[in-house]
Amino acid sequence: MKKILFASSETHPLIKTGGLADVAGSLPLALAALGQDVRIIMPNYQGIKNCEPGRYLCTVRVNNCDVNLLETRLPDSDVIVWLVDYPPFFNFPGNPYLDEAGRPWPNIGERFALFCRIIVEVATNRAYLDWHADIVHCNDWQTGLVPALLSLEPNPPATIFTIHNMAYQGLFPGSTYAQLNLPGQLLHPDGLEFHGMLSFIKGGLSYSDRITTVSPTYAQEIQTPEFGYGLEGLLAHKQSQLRGILNGIDVSVWNPANDAYIAKPFSVDTLKDKQINKAALQQQLGLPVESETPLFGLIGRLVEQKGIDLVLSCLQEMTTLPLQFALLGSGDKSIEYRLQEFARLYPEKVSITIGYDERLAHQIEAGADIFLMPSRFEPCGLNQMYSQCYGTIPIVRKTGGLADTVVDALPESIANGTASGISFNDASAAALIEAIKRSLVLFHNRPVWKKIQRNAMLKDFSWQNSANQYLALYNEI
């Protein structure tokens, strides 16, 4: 049994801004089910919910700050969560990275440097908890200083650093280094320095024993200039320590057979009941209830990474095709406005819901026929996996985790029973509209469409497989 300290800046369902929280709320549970002693450590934000209030454990002094450690648990589990409680940094409304007005916290570097220092104290059993980590599993730049600081310790625990998105690196001016009072021996080009700046993520990449990222294809992509953001050389140098392990999904939450949010639960054996969900969704969104008109869904952030600009470029032509389109998301205000204009002009074709609604997200996954996910890059992606579980055929760009989880419906893959979606290569509106038109042809070939749906629904995206791969990695070091 390994003692694993899982360090994350966010954890679902306590607080969530993206896929990192889903991993932090699911992978420790799967590891615990494999008999491991897993503890999650995260900051005690004001916005935390869905858990018991933290029980006071101790106070640890680091960098002239007295920091409390509180203990709670993941809901409906025995997995312990240690909350790093320092009100001057974390007891404010907003999310882990932005204030209520959506501005980055001005002291975000100080916040996560303190968090990293506490992780080191806990991992090395200097926090009065009588618990010494065998493995410290760090996630994204907010924990990047941990492997660097642990490298200065005698007999430190092994470290794994997981990259969830290379686009976010924790870069700060070089002057920040002195402000954070970090050890001088870490500031050099092979350490935390990055072109005269301080790079949190570089600490994780340079000093950890193993680096993972959230899909095999993304592990290859980040070694190229297009996806490496200036760190591709370091990643290529550490190629032998770099592994791509696909994220799983929480199949207790995303399962059409027992989903309380949807009009009628269904399974691969009762696929006809998906039509009930489609009709309910069409009615709810004010779209004509037409079973033979394919309904396209999209759920996500309205930003360029997600390819929403490609969708906007296709929407005018989509309104001339025999289809309906339902979107749920928020992001760039100009994109929100343009989407809402399409909904106003074509109310029988287009439904746009700005914001996020968990219930509606489930209803779109259950009721749509086809799911659009034309991301410019996607380290792993979750919605393409949710879609396949619900028999909703994803259209994806062949990148990152999308390439690893969706098998394009070509004659060969249809014949051998592996086709589970539609993929295209170029990040262009022309390639996307061609894929959309291809999906319309397949949709109206009912025997083939049903076969693709069944292939998709029978795939196993649970966390168990991923957890076994992580456990094998822990045992290597």
Short mmCIF file of C-alpha atoms in Angstrom, two decimals:
data_model
loop_
_atom_site.label_atom_id
_atom_site.label_comp_id
_atom_site.label_asym_id
_atom_site.label_seq_id
_atom_site.Cartn_x
_atom_site.Cartn_y
_atom_site.Cartn_z
CA MET A 1 0.00 0.00 0.00
CA LYS A 2 1.32 3.42 -1.02
CA LYS A 3 0.76 6.60 0.98
CA ILE A 4 -0.18 9.11 -1.71
CA LEU A 5 -0.56 12.85 -1.14
CA PHE A 6 -2.68 14.17 -4.00
CA ALA A 7 -2.14 17.93 -4.34
CA SER A 8 -4.65 19.96 -6.33
CA SER A 9 -5.84 23.56 -6.45
CA GLU A 10 -9.44 22.37 -6.95
CA THR A 11 -11.47 19.24 -6.26
CA HIS A 12 -14.98 18.29 -7.39
CA PRO A 13 -17.53 18.54 -5.79
CA LEU A 14 -15.91 20.92 -3.27
CA ILE A 15 -14.92 23.57 -5.81
CA LYS A 16 -14.52 23.35 -9.58
CA THR A 17 -13.48 25.51 -12.52
CA GLY A 18 -12.47 22.76 -14.97
CA GLY A 19 -11.33 19.22 -15.66
CA LEU A 20 -8.60 19.27 -13.00
CA ALA A 21 -11.31 19.25 -10.32
CA ASP A 22 -12.96 16.21 -11.91
CA VAL A 23 -9.65 14.32 -11.83
CA ALA A 24 -8.92 15.34 -8.22
CA GLY A 25 -12.38 14.21 -7.15
CA SER A 26 -12.28 10.88 -9.01
CA LEU A 27 -8.73 9.49 -9.26
CA PRO A 28 -8.14 9.42 -5.46
CA LEU A 29 -11.40 7.50 -5.03
CA ALA A 30 -10.33 4.97 -7.66
CA LEU A 31 -6.88 4.61 -6.02
CA ALA A 32 -8.49 4.12 -2.61
CA ALA A 33 -10.65 1.38 -4.12
CA LEU A 34 -7.37 -0.31 -5.15
CA GLY A 35 -6.27 -0.35 -1.50
CA GLN A 36 -4.06 2.75 -1.45
CA ASP A 37 -3.86 5.32 1.38
CA VAL A 38 -4.72 8.54 -0.48
CA ARG A 39 -5.03 12.02 1.04
CA ILE A 40 -6.07 15.07 -0.97
CA ILE A 41 -4.61 18.46 -0.05
CA MET A 42 -6.07 21.74 -1.33
CA PRO A 43 -6.58 25.35 -0.16
CA ASN A 44 -9.53 26.17 2.09
CA TYR A 45 -11.37 28.61 -0.19
CA GLN A 46 -14.40 30.53 0.95
CA GLY A 47 -16.35 29.00 -1.95
CA ILE A 48 -15.94 25.36 -0.87
CA LYS A 49 -19.25 23.47 -0.55
CA ASN A 50 -20.65 19.92 -0.46
CA CYS A 51 -18.52 18.72 2.44
CA GLU A 52 -18.47 18.73 6.21
CA PRO A 53 -16.73 21.75 7.77
CA GLY A 54 -13.04 21.06 8.29
CA ARG A 55 -11.94 19.79 11.68
CA TYR A 56 -8.89 21.62 13.06
CA LEU A 57 -5.75 19.45 13.10
CA CYS A 58 -2.76 21.70 13.70
CA THR A 59 -0.99 24.96 12.87
CA VAL A 60 2.16 24.95 10.74
CA ARG A 61 4.47 27.95 10.45
CA VAL A 62 6.07 28.52 7.04
CA ASN A 63 7.63 31.69 5.62
CA ASN A 64 6.51 33.72 8.69
CA CYS A 65 2.88 32.61 8.23
CA ASP A 66 0.85 30.55 10.70
CA VAL A 67 -1.24 28.20 8.58
CA ASN A 68 -3.98 25.92 9.92
CA LEU A 69 -4.63 22.44 8.59
CA LEU A 70 -8.24 21.26 8.64
CA GLU A 71 -9.59 17.79 7.84
CA THR A 72 -12.76 16.80 6.00
CA ARG A 73 -13.65 14.04 3.52
CA LEU A 74 -14.84 13.69 -0.04
CA PRO A 75 -18.64 13.32 0.11
CA ASP A 76 -19.89 9.74 0.53
CA SER A 77 -16.36 8.36 0.88
CA ASP A 78 -13.56 7.68 3.34
CA VAL A 79 -11.01 9.71 1.35
CA ILE A 80 -9.52 12.38 3.62
CA VAL A 81 -9.18 15.96 2.39
CA TRP A 82 -6.71 18.25 4.14
CA LEU A 83 -7.61 21.92 3.75
CA VAL A 84 -4.84 24.53 3.89
CA ASP A 85 -6.50 27.28 5.90
CA TYR A 86 -4.92 30.73 5.68
CA PRO A 87 -7.71 33.36 5.66
CA PRO A 88 -5.53 36.30 4.48
CA PHE A 89 -5.06 34.41 1.17
CA PHE A 90 -8.05 32.12 0.71
CA ASN A 91 -11.05 33.46 2.66
CA PHE A 92 -12.43 35.63 -0.13
CA PRO A 93 -15.40 35.25 -2.53
CA GLY A 94 -14.50 34.11 -6.02
CA ASN A 95 -12.84 31.00 -7.41
CA PRO A 96 -9.30 29.64 -6.94
CA TYR A 97 -7.85 31.94 -9.61
CA LEU A 98 -10.25 34.85 -10.14
CA ASP A 99 -12.11 37.31 -7.91
CA GLU A 100 -15.86 37.95 -8.15
CA ALA A 101 -15.31 40.37 -11.03
CA GLY A 102 -13.38 37.74 -13.01
CA ARG A 103 -9.97 39.37 -12.48
CA PRO A 104 -6.93 37.22 -11.58
CA TRP A 105 -6.02 37.45 -7.89
CA PRO A 106 -3.15 39.98 -7.67
CA ASN A 107 -1.37 37.81 -5.07
CA ILE A 108 -1.94 34.51 -6.86
CA GLY A 109 1.79 33.70 -6.84
CA GLU A 110 2.00 34.21 -3.07
CA ARG A 111 -1.11 32.10 -2.54
CA PHE A 112 0.15 29.05 -4.36
CA ALA A 113 3.74 29.39 -3.15
CA LEU A 114 2.37 29.15 0.41
CA PHE A 115 0.22 26.18 -0.63
CA CYS A 116 3.30 24.43 -2.05
CA ARG A 117 5.29 25.05 1.14
CA ILE A 118 2.55 23.45 3.25
CA ILE A 119 2.41 20.45 0.91
CA VAL A 120 6.14 19.92 1.51
CA GLU A 121 5.65 20.10 5.32
CA VAL A 122 2.81 17.56 5.20
CA ALA A 123 4.61 15.22 2.77
CA THR A 124 7.75 15.10 4.94
CA ASN A 125 5.81 14.51 8.19
CA ARG A 126 6.66 17.91 9.65
CA ALA A 127 3.01 18.86 10.15
CA TYR A 128 2.37 16.81 13.30
CA LEU A 129 0.05 14.41 11.45
CA ASP A 130 2.11 11.22 11.94
CA TRP A 131 1.85 10.56 8.21
CA HIS A 132 4.74 10.49 5.73
CA ALA A 133 3.97 10.38 2.00
CA ASP A 134 5.55 7.78 -0.26
CA ILE A 135 4.34 9.65 -3.36
CA VAL A 136 3.38 13.30 -3.82
CA HIS A 137 1.16 13.60 -6.88
CA CYS A 138 1.18 17.23 -8.03
CA ASN A 139 -1.20 18.73 -10.56
CA ASP A 140 -0.66 21.77 -12.81
CA TRP A 141 1.36 24.91 -12.14
CA GLN A 142 -0.28 25.71 -8.82
CA THR A 143 1.69 22.79 -7.28
CA GLY A 144 4.78 23.11 -9.49
CA LEU A 145 7.05 24.40 -6.71
CA VAL A 146 6.54 21.20 -4.69
CA PRO A 147 8.96 18.90 -6.59
CA ALA A 148 11.50 21.74 -6.66
CA LEU A 149 11.30 22.36 -2.90
CA LEU A 150 11.31 18.61 -2.14
CA SER A 151 14.52 18.25 -4.18
CA LEU A 152 16.28 20.14 -1.36
CA GLU A 153 15.03 17.72 1.33
CA PRO A 154 16.96 14.69 2.62
CA ASN A 155 15.22 11.43 1.55
CA PRO A 156 12.19 13.13 -0.01
CA PRO A 157 9.11 11.21 -1.17
CA ALA A 158 8.86 10.45 -4.88
CA THR A 159 7.04 13.03 -7.00
CA ILE A 160 4.74 12.83 -9.99
CA PHE A 161 3.67 15.97 -11.84
CA THR A 162 0.56 15.84 -14.03
CA ILE A 163 0.03 18.42 -16.78
CA HIS A 164 -3.67 19.07 -17.37
CA ASN A 165 -3.14 22.00 -19.75
CA MET A 166 0.25 23.36 -20.87
CA ALA A 167 -1.36 26.69 -21.77
CA TYR A 168 -1.42 27.64 -18.08
CA GLN A 169 2.12 27.83 -16.70
CA GLY A 170 2.22 30.09 -13.64
CA LEU A 171 4.67 32.64 -15.10
CA PHE A 172 5.68 35.63 -12.97
CA PRO A 173 8.24 38.44 -13.29
CA GLY A 174 11.74 37.53 -12.13
CA SER A 175 11.38 39.95 -9.20
CA THR A 176 8.65 37.69 -7.79
CA TYR A 177 11.32 35.14 -6.83
CA ALA A 178 12.76 37.35 -4.09
CA GLN A 179 9.28 38.45 -2.97
CA LEU A 180 8.31 34.80 -2.41
CA ASN A 181 11.55 34.19 -0.47
CA LEU A 182 12.32 31.05 -2.47
CA PRO A 183 15.64 29.18 -2.05
CA GLY A 184 18.36 30.70 -4.23
CA GLN A 185 19.71 27.35 -5.42
CA LEU A 186 16.51 26.72 -7.46
CA LEU A 187 16.76 29.86 -9.59
CA HIS A 188 18.74 28.89 -12.69
CA PRO A 189 17.94 27.89 -16.31
CA ASP A 190 17.67 24.20 -15.40
CA GLY A 191 15.44 25.09 -12.44
CA LEU A 192 12.66 27.64 -11.98
CA GLU A 193 14.01 30.33 -14.31
CA PHE A 194 12.33 30.72 -17.70
CA HIS A 195 13.73 33.52 -19.91
CA GLY A 196 14.33 35.72 -16.88
CA MET A 197 10.96 34.93 -15.36
CA LEU A 198 9.81 32.63 -12.57
CA SER A 199 7.95 29.56 -13.89
CA PHE A 200 5.96 27.46 -11.43
CA ILE A 201 5.24 24.73 -13.98
CA LYS A 202 8.95 24.38 -14.74
CA GLY A 203 9.49 23.33 -11.14
CA GLY A 204 7.19 20.38 -11.72
CA LEU A 205 8.73 19.47 -15.07
CA SER A 206 12.37 19.85 -14.04
CA TYR A 207 12.35 18.24 -10.60
CA SER A 208 9.63 15.56 -10.54
CA ASP A 209 10.51 11.86 -10.86
CA ARG A 210 7.79 11.27 -13.43
CA ILE A 211 5.68 13.58 -15.61
CA THR A 212 2.25 12.55 -16.81
CA THR A 213 -0.35 14.20 -18.92
CA VAL A 214 -3.96 13.38 -19.51
CA SER A 215 -3.83 11.49 -22.81
CA PRO A 216 -1.18 9.64 -24.86
CA THR A 217 -1.56 11.91 -27.89
CA TYR A 218 -1.22 15.09 -25.81
CA ALA A 219 2.01 13.65 -24.35
CA GLN A 220 3.41 13.66 -27.89
CA GLU A 221 1.92 17.04 -28.84
CA ILE A 222 3.47 18.95 -25.92
CA GLN A 223 6.93 17.99 -27.20
CA THR A 224 6.31 20.21 -30.25
CA PRO A 225 6.47 24.03 -30.55
CA GLU A 226 2.76 24.24 -31.35
CA PHE A 227 1.69 22.81 -27.98
CA GLY A 228 4.80 23.11 -25.77
CA TYR A 229 4.68 26.88 -25.10
CA GLY A 230 8.46 27.17 -25.02
CA LEU A 231 8.96 24.11 -22.81
CA GLU A 232 8.88 21.51 -25.60
CA GLY A 233 12.68 21.10 -25.43
CA LEU A 234 12.61 20.29 -21.71
CA LEU A 235 9.72 17.85 -22.25
CA ALA A 236 11.51 16.13 -25.13
CA HIS A 237 14.64 15.89 -22.93
CA LYS A 238 12.56 14.18 -20.22
CA GLN A 239 10.70 12.00 -22.72
CA SER A 240 11.66 8.78 -20.93
CA GLN A 241 9.96 10.07 -17.76
CA LEU A 242 6.87 11.40 -19.59
CA ARG A 243 3.71 9.28 -19.85
CA GLY A 244 0.24 9.97 -21.23
CA ILE A 245 -2.52 8.38 -19.12
CA LEU A 246 -6.06 9.02 -20.28
CA ASN A 247 -8.44 10.54 -17.75
CA GLY A 248 -11.51 8.55 -16.81
CA ILE A 249 -15.00 9.81 -16.12
CA ASP A 250 -17.28 9.33 -13.12
CA VAL A 251 -19.64 6.67 -14.45
CA SER A 252 -21.80 6.90 -11.33
CA VAL A 253 -22.66 10.50 -12.33
CA TRP A 254 -22.59 10.16 -16.13
CA ASN A 255 -24.62 7.04 -16.78
CA PRO A 256 -27.83 7.16 -18.87
CA ALA A 257 -29.17 4.06 -17.10
CA ASN A 258 -29.56 5.84 -13.75
CA ASP A 259 -29.33 9.56 -14.56
CA ALA A 260 -31.90 11.40 -12.39
CA TYR A 261 -31.60 14.57 -14.48
CA ILE A 262 -32.99 13.09 -17.71
CA ALA A 263 -36.57 12.47 -18.82
CA LYS A 264 -36.19 8.70 -19.26
CA PRO A 265 -33.17 6.58 -18.25
CA PHE A 266 -31.94 4.26 -21.02
CA SER A 267 -29.16 1.84 -21.82
CA VAL A 268 -27.61 0.16 -24.83
CA ASP A 269 -30.45 -2.39 -24.63
CA THR A 270 -33.19 0.26 -24.44
CA LEU A 271 -31.72 2.72 -26.93
CA LYS A 272 -35.18 3.57 -28.29
CA ASP A 273 -35.84 5.48 -25.05
CA LYS A 274 -33.22 8.01 -26.09
CA GLN A 275 -35.93 9.44 -28.36
CA ILE A 276 -37.99 10.33 -25.28
CA ASN A 277 -35.09 12.42 -24.02
CA LYS A 278 -34.70 14.06 -27.41
CA ALA A 279 -38.36 15.06 -27.53
CA ALA A 280 -38.23 16.37 -23.95
CA LEU A 281 -35.13 18.45 -24.74
CA GLN A 282 -36.61 19.85 -27.96
CA GLN A 283 -39.78 20.83 -26.09
CA GLN A 284 -37.85 22.39 -23.21
CA LEU A 285 -35.66 24.47 -25.55
CA GLY A 286 -38.56 25.58 -27.75
CA LEU A 287 -37.38 23.63 -30.79
CA PRO A 288 -39.85 21.73 -32.99
CA VAL A 289 -40.30 18.19 -31.69
CA GLU A 290 -39.09 16.23 -34.72
CA SER A 291 -37.57 12.79 -34.26
CA GLU A 292 -36.16 12.63 -37.80
CA THR A 293 -34.32 15.96 -37.57
CA PRO A 294 -30.86 15.40 -36.08
CA LEU A 295 -30.23 17.49 -32.97
CA PHE A 296 -26.65 18.72 -32.50
CA GLY A 297 -25.43 19.63 -29.01
CA LEU A 298 -22.46 21.59 -27.69
CA ILE A 299 -21.49 22.19 -24.06
CA GLY A 300 -18.37 24.12 -23.18
CA ARG A 301 -16.42 27.30 -22.68
CA LEU A 302 -16.87 29.78 -25.51
CA VAL A 303 -13.18 30.33 -26.18
CA GLU A 304 -10.92 29.82 -29.18
CA GLN A 305 -9.29 26.69 -27.69
CA LYS A 306 -12.65 24.92 -27.95
CA GLY A 307 -13.03 25.81 -31.64
CA ILE A 308 -16.14 27.90 -31.05
CA ASP A 309 -14.95 30.28 -33.80
CA LEU A 310 -15.15 27.35 -36.23
CA VAL A 311 -18.72 26.65 -35.11
CA LEU A 312 -19.66 30.32 -35.59
CA SER A 313 -18.20 30.24 -39.10
CA CYS A 314 -20.37 27.20 -39.89
CA LEU A 315 -23.62 28.31 -38.24
CA GLN A 316 -25.01 30.24 -41.21
CA GLU A 317 -24.66 27.18 -43.45
CA MET A 318 -25.94 24.91 -40.66
CA THR A 319 -29.21 26.88 -40.61
CA THR A 320 -29.76 25.84 -44.25
CA LEU A 321 -29.32 22.14 -43.44
CA PRO A 322 -31.98 19.78 -42.00
CA LEU A 323 -30.74 19.94 -38.39
CA GLN A 324 -31.21 21.63 -35.01
CA PHE A 325 -28.49 23.03 -32.74
CA ALA A 326 -28.52 23.40 -28.93
CA LEU A 327 -25.63 25.08 -27.09
CA LEU A 328 -24.89 25.53 -23.39
CA GLY A 329 -21.86 27.57 -22.41
CA SER A 330 -20.29 30.90 -21.55
CA GLY A 331 -17.09 32.77 -22.26
CA ASP A 332 -16.12 35.50 -24.68
CA LYS A 333 -18.91 38.13 -24.56
CA SER A 334 -18.74 38.92 -28.27
CA ILE A 335 -19.15 35.22 -29.06
CA GLU A 336 -22.09 34.97 -26.65
CA TYR A 337 -23.75 37.91 -28.43
CA ARG A 338 -23.25 36.47 -31.92
CA LEU A 339 -24.64 33.10 -30.84
CA GLN A 340 -27.68 34.71 -29.27
CA GLU A 341 -28.29 36.60 -32.52
CA PHE A 342 -28.46 33.28 -34.39
CA ALA A 343 -30.99 32.00 -31.85
CA ARG A 344 -33.08 35.15 -32.33
CA LEU A 345 -32.98 34.91 -36.12
CA TYR A 346 -33.52 31.12 -36.33
CA PRO A 347 -35.61 30.15 -33.26
CA GLU A 348 -36.76 26.87 -34.85
CA LYS A 349 -33.18 25.83 -35.62
CA VAL A 350 -30.93 27.23 -32.88
CA SER A 351 -31.16 27.27 -29.08
CA ILE A 352 -28.48 29.11 -27.06
CA THR A 353 -28.26 28.96 -23.26
CA ILE A 354 -25.56 31.19 -21.77
CA GLY A 355 -24.10 29.98 -18.47
CA TYR A 356 -23.78 26.53 -16.99
CA ASP A 357 -26.57 24.28 -15.76
CA GLU A 358 -25.68 20.76 -14.62
CA ARG A 359 -29.19 19.41 -15.25
CA LEU A 360 -29.34 20.85 -18.76
CA ALA A 361 -25.84 19.49 -19.49
CA HIS A 362 -27.08 15.97 -18.73
CA GLN A 363 -30.25 16.56 -20.75
CA ILE A 364 -28.26 17.71 -23.80
CA GLU A 365 -25.96 14.68 -23.57
CA ALA A 366 -29.00 12.39 -23.34
CA GLY A 367 -31.23 14.15 -25.88
CA ALA A 368 -28.85 15.22 -28.64
CA ASP A 369 -28.04 12.90 -31.54
CA ILE A 370 -24.62 14.42 -32.30
CA PHE A 371 -22.17 16.37 -30.13
CA LEU A 372 -19.82 19.03 -31.52
CA MET A 373 -16.32 19.27 -30.01
CA PRO A 374 -14.04 20.85 -32.65
CA SER A 375 -11.26 21.87 -30.23
CA ARG A 376 -8.05 23.43 -31.53
CA PHE A 377 -6.32 21.50 -28.75
CA GLU A 378 -7.73 19.27 -26.03
CA PRO A 379 -5.38 17.65 -23.48
CA CYS A 380 -8.02 15.04 -22.64
CA GLY A 381 -11.61 16.24 -22.85
CA LEU A 382 -14.56 14.78 -21.00
CA ASN A 383 -17.67 15.64 -23.02
CA GLN A 384 -16.69 13.37 -25.91
CA MET A 385 -16.60 10.49 -23.39
CA TYR A 386 -19.89 11.51 -21.75
CA SER A 387 -21.45 11.69 -25.23
CA GLN A 388 -20.39 8.19 -26.19
CA CYS A 389 -21.82 6.81 -22.93
CA TYR A 390 -25.17 8.39 -23.88
CA GLY A 391 -25.13 7.17 -27.49
CA THR A 392 -24.63 10.76 -28.70
CA ILE A 393 -22.13 10.61 -31.54
CA PRO A 394 -19.26 13.11 -31.12
CA ILE A 395 -17.76 15.12 -33.96
CA VAL A 396 -14.21 15.96 -32.84
CA ARG A 397 -11.00 17.37 -34.21
CA LYS A 398 -8.26 14.76 -34.18
CA THR A 399 -6.12 16.18 -31.36
CA GLY A 400 -5.07 15.23 -27.83
CA GLY A 401 -7.53 13.10 -25.90
CA LEU A 402 -10.12 13.45 -28.65
CA ALA A 403 -7.86 11.45 -30.96
CA ASP A 404 -7.41 8.80 -28.26
CA THR A 405 -11.08 8.31 -27.37
CA VAL A 406 -13.06 8.65 -30.60
CA VAL A 407 -12.74 6.19 -33.51
CA ASP A 408 -13.72 7.81 -36.80
CA ALA A 409 -16.66 6.19 -38.59
CA LEU A 410 -14.97 5.03 -41.78
CA PRO A 411 -15.95 1.93 -43.81
CA GLU A 412 -13.29 -0.20 -42.11
CA SER A 413 -14.10 0.87 -38.52
CA ILE A 414 -17.84 0.53 -39.15
CA ALA A 415 -17.26 -2.99 -40.49
CA ASN A 416 -15.06 -4.11 -37.58
CA GLY A 417 -17.29 -2.62 -34.87
CA THR A 418 -14.94 0.06 -33.52
CA ALA A 419 -16.46 3.24 -35.03
CA SER A 420 -17.72 5.51 -32.25
CA GLY A 421 -17.75 9.03 -33.70
CA ILE A 422 -16.58 11.32 -36.47
CA SER A 423 -13.21 13.06 -36.54
CA PHE A 424 -11.52 15.59 -38.82
CA ASN A 425 -7.96 16.90 -39.03
CA ASP A 426 -7.77 20.58 -39.95
CA ALA A 427 -8.79 23.34 -37.54
CA SER A 428 -10.94 24.97 -40.23
CA ALA A 429 -14.61 25.71 -40.77
CA ALA A 430 -14.47 23.83 -44.08
CA ALA A 431 -13.29 20.64 -42.36
CA LEU A 432 -15.92 21.00 -39.63
CA ILE A 433 -18.85 21.54 -42.01
CA GLU A 434 -17.69 18.54 -44.07
CA ALA A 435 -17.77 16.42 -40.89
CA ILE A 436 -21.23 17.75 -40.04
CA LYS A 437 -22.51 16.82 -43.50
CA ARG A 438 -20.92 13.37 -43.16
CA SER A 439 -22.75 12.90 -39.87
CA LEU A 440 -26.08 13.75 -41.56
CA VAL A 441 -25.53 11.00 -44.14
CA LEU A 442 -24.70 8.48 -41.40
CA PHE A 443 -27.64 9.60 -39.23
CA HIS A 444 -30.12 8.75 -41.96
CA ASN A 445 -28.60 5.29 -42.46
CA ARG A 446 -30.38 3.95 -39.40
CA PRO A 447 -28.79 0.47 -39.14
CA VAL A 448 -25.27 1.93 -39.37
CA TRP A 449 -26.11 4.80 -36.98
CA LYS A 450 -27.46 2.41 -34.38
CA LYS A 451 -24.34 0.26 -34.71
CA ILE A 452 -22.09 3.30 -34.09
CA GLN A 453 -24.22 4.26 -31.07
CA ARG A 454 -23.89 0.76 -29.61
CA ASN A 455 -20.11 0.74 -30.17
CA ALA A 456 -19.85 4.06 -28.34
CA MET A 457 -22.06 3.04 -25.40
CA LEU A 458 -20.15 -0.20 -24.81
CA LYS A 459 -16.78 1.56 -24.36
CA ASP A 460 -15.29 1.64 -20.86
CA PHE A 461 -14.24 5.13 -19.78
CA SER A 462 -14.29 4.42 -16.03
CA TRP A 463 -11.46 5.54 -13.75
CA GLN A 464 -10.46 1.97 -12.86
CA ASN A 465 -8.23 1.49 -15.90
CA SER A 466 -6.53 4.87 -15.43
CA ALA A 467 -6.04 4.25 -11.69
CA ASN A 468 -4.29 0.94 -12.43
CA GLN A 469 -1.92 2.74 -14.82
CA TYR A 470 -1.12 5.37 -12.17
CA LEU A 471 -0.57 2.67 -9.57
CA ALA A 472 1.90 0.91 -11.89
CA LEU A 473 3.70 4.24 -12.31
CA TYR A 474 3.86 4.78 -8.52
CA ASN A 475 5.38 1.33 -8.16
CA GLU A 476 8.14 2.20 -10.67
CA ILE A 477 9.64 4.94 -8.50
#
